[in-house]
Coordinates of C-alpha atoms in Angstrom, one line a residue:
X17 CA -29.7 17.8 41.5
X18 CA -26.8 20.0 42.5
X19 CA -27.0 23.6 43.7
X20 CA -25.5 24.7 40.3
X21 CA -28.2 23.1 38.2
X22 CA -31.0 25.2 36.7
X23 CA -34.3 23.4 36.3
X24 CA -36.0 23.2 32.9
X25 CA -39.5 22.0 32.7
X26 CA -39.8 20.4 29.3
X27 CA -43.3 20.3 27.9
X28 CA -42.7 17.4 25.5
X29 CA -44.4 14.1 24.8
X30 CA -42.4 11.1 25.9
X31 CA -40.2 9.5 23.1
X32 CA -37.0 7.6 22.6
X33 CA -35.2 11.0 22.4
X34 CA -36.1 11.9 26.0
X35 CA -33.0 10.1 27.4
X36 CA -30.8 11.9 25.0
X37 CA -32.2 15.3 26.1
X38 CA -31.8 14.4 29.7
X39 CA -28.2 13.2 29.4
X40 CA -27.1 16.2 27.3
X41 CA -28.9 18.8 29.4
X42 CA -27.4 17.4 32.6
X43 CA -23.9 17.6 31.1
X44 CA -24.4 21.3 30.9
X45 CA -25.7 21.6 34.5
X46 CA -29.4 21.8 33.6
X47 CA -31.9 19.7 35.5
X48 CA -34.5 18.6 32.9
X49 CA -38.0 17.7 34.2
X50 CA -40.3 16.2 31.5
X51 CA -44.0 16.9 31.5
X52 CA -45.9 14.9 28.8
X53 CA -48.1 17.5 27.3
X54 CA -50.0 15.8 24.5
X55 CA -51.6 12.5 23.8
X56 CA -52.5 11.0 20.4
X57 CA -55.1 8.8 18.9
X58 CA -54.9 7.2 15.5
X59 CA -57.7 7.4 12.9
X60 CA -58.4 6.6 9.3
X61 CA -55.8 3.9 9.2
X62 CA -57.6 1.7 6.7
X63 CA -57.8 4.6 4.3
X64 CA -54.0 5.2 4.9
X65 CA -53.2 1.6 4.4
X66 CA -55.0 1.5 1.0
X67 CA -53.0 4.5 -0.2
X68 CA -49.7 2.9 1.0
X69 CA -50.4 -0.1 -1.1
X70 CA -50.2 2.0 -4.3
X71 CA -46.8 3.8 -4.3
X72 CA -47.0 4.0 -8.1
X73 CA -49.8 6.6 -7.7
X74 CA -47.5 9.0 -5.7
X75 CA -44.4 11.0 -6.1
X76 CA -43.4 10.3 -2.5
X77 CA -44.4 10.7 1.1
X78 CA -43.9 13.5 3.6
X79 CA -43.6 13.0 7.4
X80 CA -44.0 16.1 9.5
X81 CA -43.8 14.4 12.9
X82 CA -42.9 11.1 14.5
X83 CA -46.7 10.5 14.9
X84 CA -47.0 10.4 11.1
X85 CA -44.4 7.6 10.9
X86 CA -46.1 5.7 13.7
X87 CA -49.5 6.0 12.0
X88 CA -48.0 4.5 8.8
X89 CA -46.5 1.6 10.8
X90 CA -49.7 1.1 12.7
X91 CA -51.8 1.1 9.5
X92 CA -49.5 -1.7 8.1
X93 CA -50.0 -3.6 11.4
X94 CA -46.2 -3.4 11.8
X95 CA -45.8 -5.2 8.5
X96 CA -43.6 -4.2 5.6
X97 CA -44.0 -1.0 3.7
X98 CA -44.4 -1.8 -0.1
X99 CA -40.9 -1.6 -1.6
X100 CA -41.9 0.9 -4.3
X101 CA -41.8 3.8 -1.8
X102 CA -38.0 3.5 -1.5
X103 CA -37.7 4.6 -5.1
X104 CA -39.7 7.8 -4.5
X105 CA -39.1 11.3 -3.1
X106 CA -39.6 10.9 0.6
X107 CA -39.2 13.7 3.2
X108 CA -39.2 14.2 7.0
X109 CA -39.0 17.2 9.4
X110 CA -36.2 16.7 11.8
X111 CA -33.8 13.9 12.7
X112 CA -36.1 12.2 15.2
X113 CA -38.7 11.7 12.5
X114 CA -36.1 10.7 9.9
X115 CA -34.6 8.1 12.2
X116 CA -38.0 6.7 13.2
X117 CA -38.8 6.1 9.5
X118 CA -35.5 4.3 9.1
X119 CA -36.0 2.1 12.1
X120 CA -39.8 1.2 11.7
X121 CA -40.5 1.4 8.0
X122 CA -38.0 -1.1 6.6
X123 CA -35.1 1.4 6.3
X124 CA -37.1 4.0 4.4
X125 CA -34.7 6.9 3.8
X126 CA -36.1 10.5 3.9
X127 CA -34.6 13.8 2.9
X128 CA -34.9 17.1 4.7
X129 CA -34.0 15.9 8.2
X130 CA -32.0 19.1 8.7
X131 CA -35.2 21.2 8.5
X132 CA -36.9 21.9 11.8
X133 CA -40.4 22.9 10.8
X134 CA -43.0 22.5 8.0
X135 CA -42.1 25.9 6.5
X136 CA -38.5 25.0 6.1
X137 CA -39.3 21.5 4.7
X138 CA -41.6 23.1 2.1
X139 CA -38.8 25.4 1.0
X140 CA -36.4 22.4 0.9
X141 CA -38.8 20.3 -1.3
X142 CA -39.4 23.2 -3.7
X143 CA -35.6 23.8 -4.0
X144 CA -34.5 20.2 -4.4
X145 CA -37.3 18.2 -6.0
X146 CA -36.1 16.8 -9.3
X147 CA -39.0 14.6 -10.3
X148 CA -42.3 14.9 -12.1
X149 CA -45.0 17.0 -10.3
X150 CA -47.8 15.2 -12.1
X151 CA -48.2 12.8 -9.2
X152 CA -49.2 13.9 -5.6
X153 CA -47.1 13.6 -2.5
X154 CA -48.8 11.6 0.3
X155 CA -49.0 13.6 3.5
X156 CA -50.2 11.7 6.6
X157 CA -51.1 14.4 9.1
X158 CA -52.8 15.3 12.4
X159 CA -56.0 17.2 13.1
X160 CA -54.0 20.3 14.1
X161 CA -51.9 20.5 11.0
X162 CA -51.6 24.0 9.6
X163 CA -51.7 24.9 5.9
X164 CA -48.1 26.2 5.8
X165 CA -46.6 23.2 4.0
X166 CA -49.6 22.7 1.8
X167 CA -49.7 26.3 0.7
X168 CA -46.0 26.4 -0.1
X169 CA -46.2 23.3 -2.2
X170 CA -49.4 24.3 -4.0
X171 CA -47.9 27.7 -4.9
X172 CA -45.0 25.8 -6.6
X173 CA -47.1 23.4 -8.7
X174 CA -47.1 20.4 -6.4
X175 CA -50.3 18.4 -5.5
X176 CA -50.6 16.9 -2.1
X177 CA -52.9 14.1 -0.9
X178 CA -53.4 14.9 2.8
X179 CA -54.7 12.1 5.0
X180 CA -55.7 12.9 8.6
X181 CA -54.4 9.9 10.6
X182 CA -54.2 11.1 14.2
X183 CA -55.8 13.4 16.7
X184 CA -53.9 15.5 19.2
X185 CA -55.3 16.1 22.6
X186 CA -54.0 17.5 25.9
X187 CA -52.4 14.8 28.0
X188 CA -54.9 13.7 30.7
X189 CA -52.3 13.9 33.5
X190 CA -50.8 17.2 32.4
X191 CA -52.2 19.2 35.3
X192 CA -51.1 16.6 37.9
X193 CA -47.6 16.4 36.4
X194 CA -47.2 20.2 36.4
X195 CA -48.4 20.4 40.0
X196 CA -45.9 17.7 41.1
X197 CA -43.0 19.5 39.3
X198 CA -43.9 22.8 40.9
X199 CA -44.1 21.2 44.3
X200 CA -40.8 19.3 44.1
X201 CA -38.6 21.8 42.3
X202 CA -40.3 25.1 43.3
X203 CA -37.9 28.1 43.1
X204 CA -35.2 26.2 41.3
X205 CA -37.4 26.2 38.1
X206 CA -36.0 28.8 35.8
X207 CA -37.2 27.7 32.3
X208 CA -40.4 26.4 30.7
X209 CA -39.5 24.9 27.3
X210 CA -42.3 24.2 24.7
X211 CA -42.0 22.0 21.6
X212 CA -45.2 22.8 19.7
X213 CA -48.1 25.3 19.5
X214 CA -50.5 22.7 20.7
X215 CA -48.3 22.0 23.7
X216 CA -48.3 25.8 24.4
X217 CA -52.1 25.8 24.3
X218 CA -52.5 22.8 26.6
X219 CA -50.1 24.2 29.2
X220 CA -51.8 27.6 29.0
X221 CA -55.1 26.0 29.8
X222 CA -53.6 24.6 33.0
X223 CA -51.9 27.7 34.1
X224 CA -55.0 29.9 33.4
X225 CA -57.2 27.5 35.4
X226 CA -54.8 27.9 38.4
X227 CA -54.5 31.7 37.9
X228 CA -50.8 31.4 37.4
X229 CA -48.9 33.4 34.8
X230 CA -46.3 31.6 32.7
X231 CA -44.3 34.9 32.6
X232 CA -43.1 34.0 36.1
X233 CA -40.5 31.8 34.3
X234 CA -38.2 32.2 31.2
X235 CA -40.1 30.8 28.3
X236 CA -38.2 28.9 25.7
X237 CA -39.7 28.1 22.3
X238 CA -38.6 25.2 20.0
X239 CA -39.1 26.5 16.5
X240 CA -40.7 29.7 15.1
X241 CA -44.3 28.3 15.1
X242 CA -44.0 27.6 18.8
X243 CA -42.6 31.1 19.4
X244 CA -45.5 32.6 17.6
X245 CA -48.0 30.6 19.6
X246 CA -46.5 31.9 22.9
X247 CA -46.5 35.5 21.5
X248 CA -50.1 35.2 20.4
X249 CA -51.0 34.7 24.0
X250 CA -49.2 37.9 25.0
X251 CA -46.3 36.1 26.5
X252 CA -42.6 37.1 26.3
X253 CA -40.3 34.5 24.7
X254 CA -36.9 34.4 26.4
X255 CA -35.2 32.5 23.5
X256 CA -36.0 30.3 20.5
X257 CA -34.2 27.2 19.4
X258 CA -33.9 27.0 15.6
X259 CA -34.5 23.3 15.4
X260 CA -36.1 20.6 17.6
X261 CA -32.8 19.0 18.8
X262 CA -31.3 19.0 22.2
X263 CA -28.1 20.6 20.8
X264 CA -30.1 23.6 19.6
X265 CA -32.0 23.8 22.9
X266 CA -28.7 23.8 24.9
X267 CA -27.2 26.3 22.6
X268 CA -30.0 28.9 23.2
X269 CA -30.1 28.2 27.0
X270 CA -26.4 28.9 27.2
X271 CA -26.5 31.8 24.9
X272 CA -30.0 33.4 24.7
X273 CA -28.7 36.6 23.3
X274 CA -27.7 34.9 20.0
X275 CA -31.3 33.7 19.7
X276 CA -32.6 37.2 20.1
X277 CA -30.2 38.7 17.6
X278 CA -31.1 36.1 15.1
X279 CA -34.8 36.8 15.6
X280 CA -34.3 40.6 15.2
X281 CA -32.4 40.1 11.9
X282 CA -35.2 37.8 10.6
X283 CA -37.9 40.3 11.5
X284 CA -35.9 43.1 9.8
X285 CA -35.5 40.9 6.7
X286 CA -39.2 40.1 6.6
X287 CA -40.1 43.8 7.0
X288 CA -37.8 44.7 4.1
X289 CA -39.4 42.1 1.9
X290 CA -42.9 43.4 2.8
X291 CA -41.8 47.0 2.0
X292 CA -40.6 45.9 -1.4
X293 CA -43.8 44.2 -2.4

């Protein structure tokens, strides 16, 4: 780490994208320190496998996170996904999830990778779906899934078969990893970056137990739902990345004012809509 670098503690579960994040952030003189925040356990995989064997009963499948893709692969015992799914309407939130489906599910192509959250994906599906809504969309999901996507689709005549296939828990070594990061990097830490509401809650539990306030650092949210999770705890969000990519993260770290102006405009737009109801 050089004297010019600004340390960013990234509360993010380890994945193949971590190397890309590290390389890109370092190019812009940030020092990324990864703290695995969540751990996952699969469940109901036999039930999921049975559903996957019958693509003719579905309009398509929706992946809202890499874990959903991993659950499908695990349920198939890393075997082949029935070919019928490739003919259906398949969707994924974000490029990481899209790419994982391509690489692990026999080149299954998904639409919507440009969306960064469940709300945006729901709007994308409603706007672009050109098939019959008589059949349900299969939705493998976690125990902390919100109703945002389900509500959006139900309001627009879609049916969804939600199957809970994994549980999200706080990473057992979260506290030890945060303590190590604070000890090593100390005053050079400028930012805490969060990738999910559940990650926010797990980190908050640690900081509260140590009687430390996260407001000591600049808090960065990846996506609007993560921002709302921080704000619900009474914390001030320094900036918000629109989508869960390292490019969007670097963009707001380098130009946080743009993030704030965008948020202000969005809140003004929502207020105007509410006043017109």
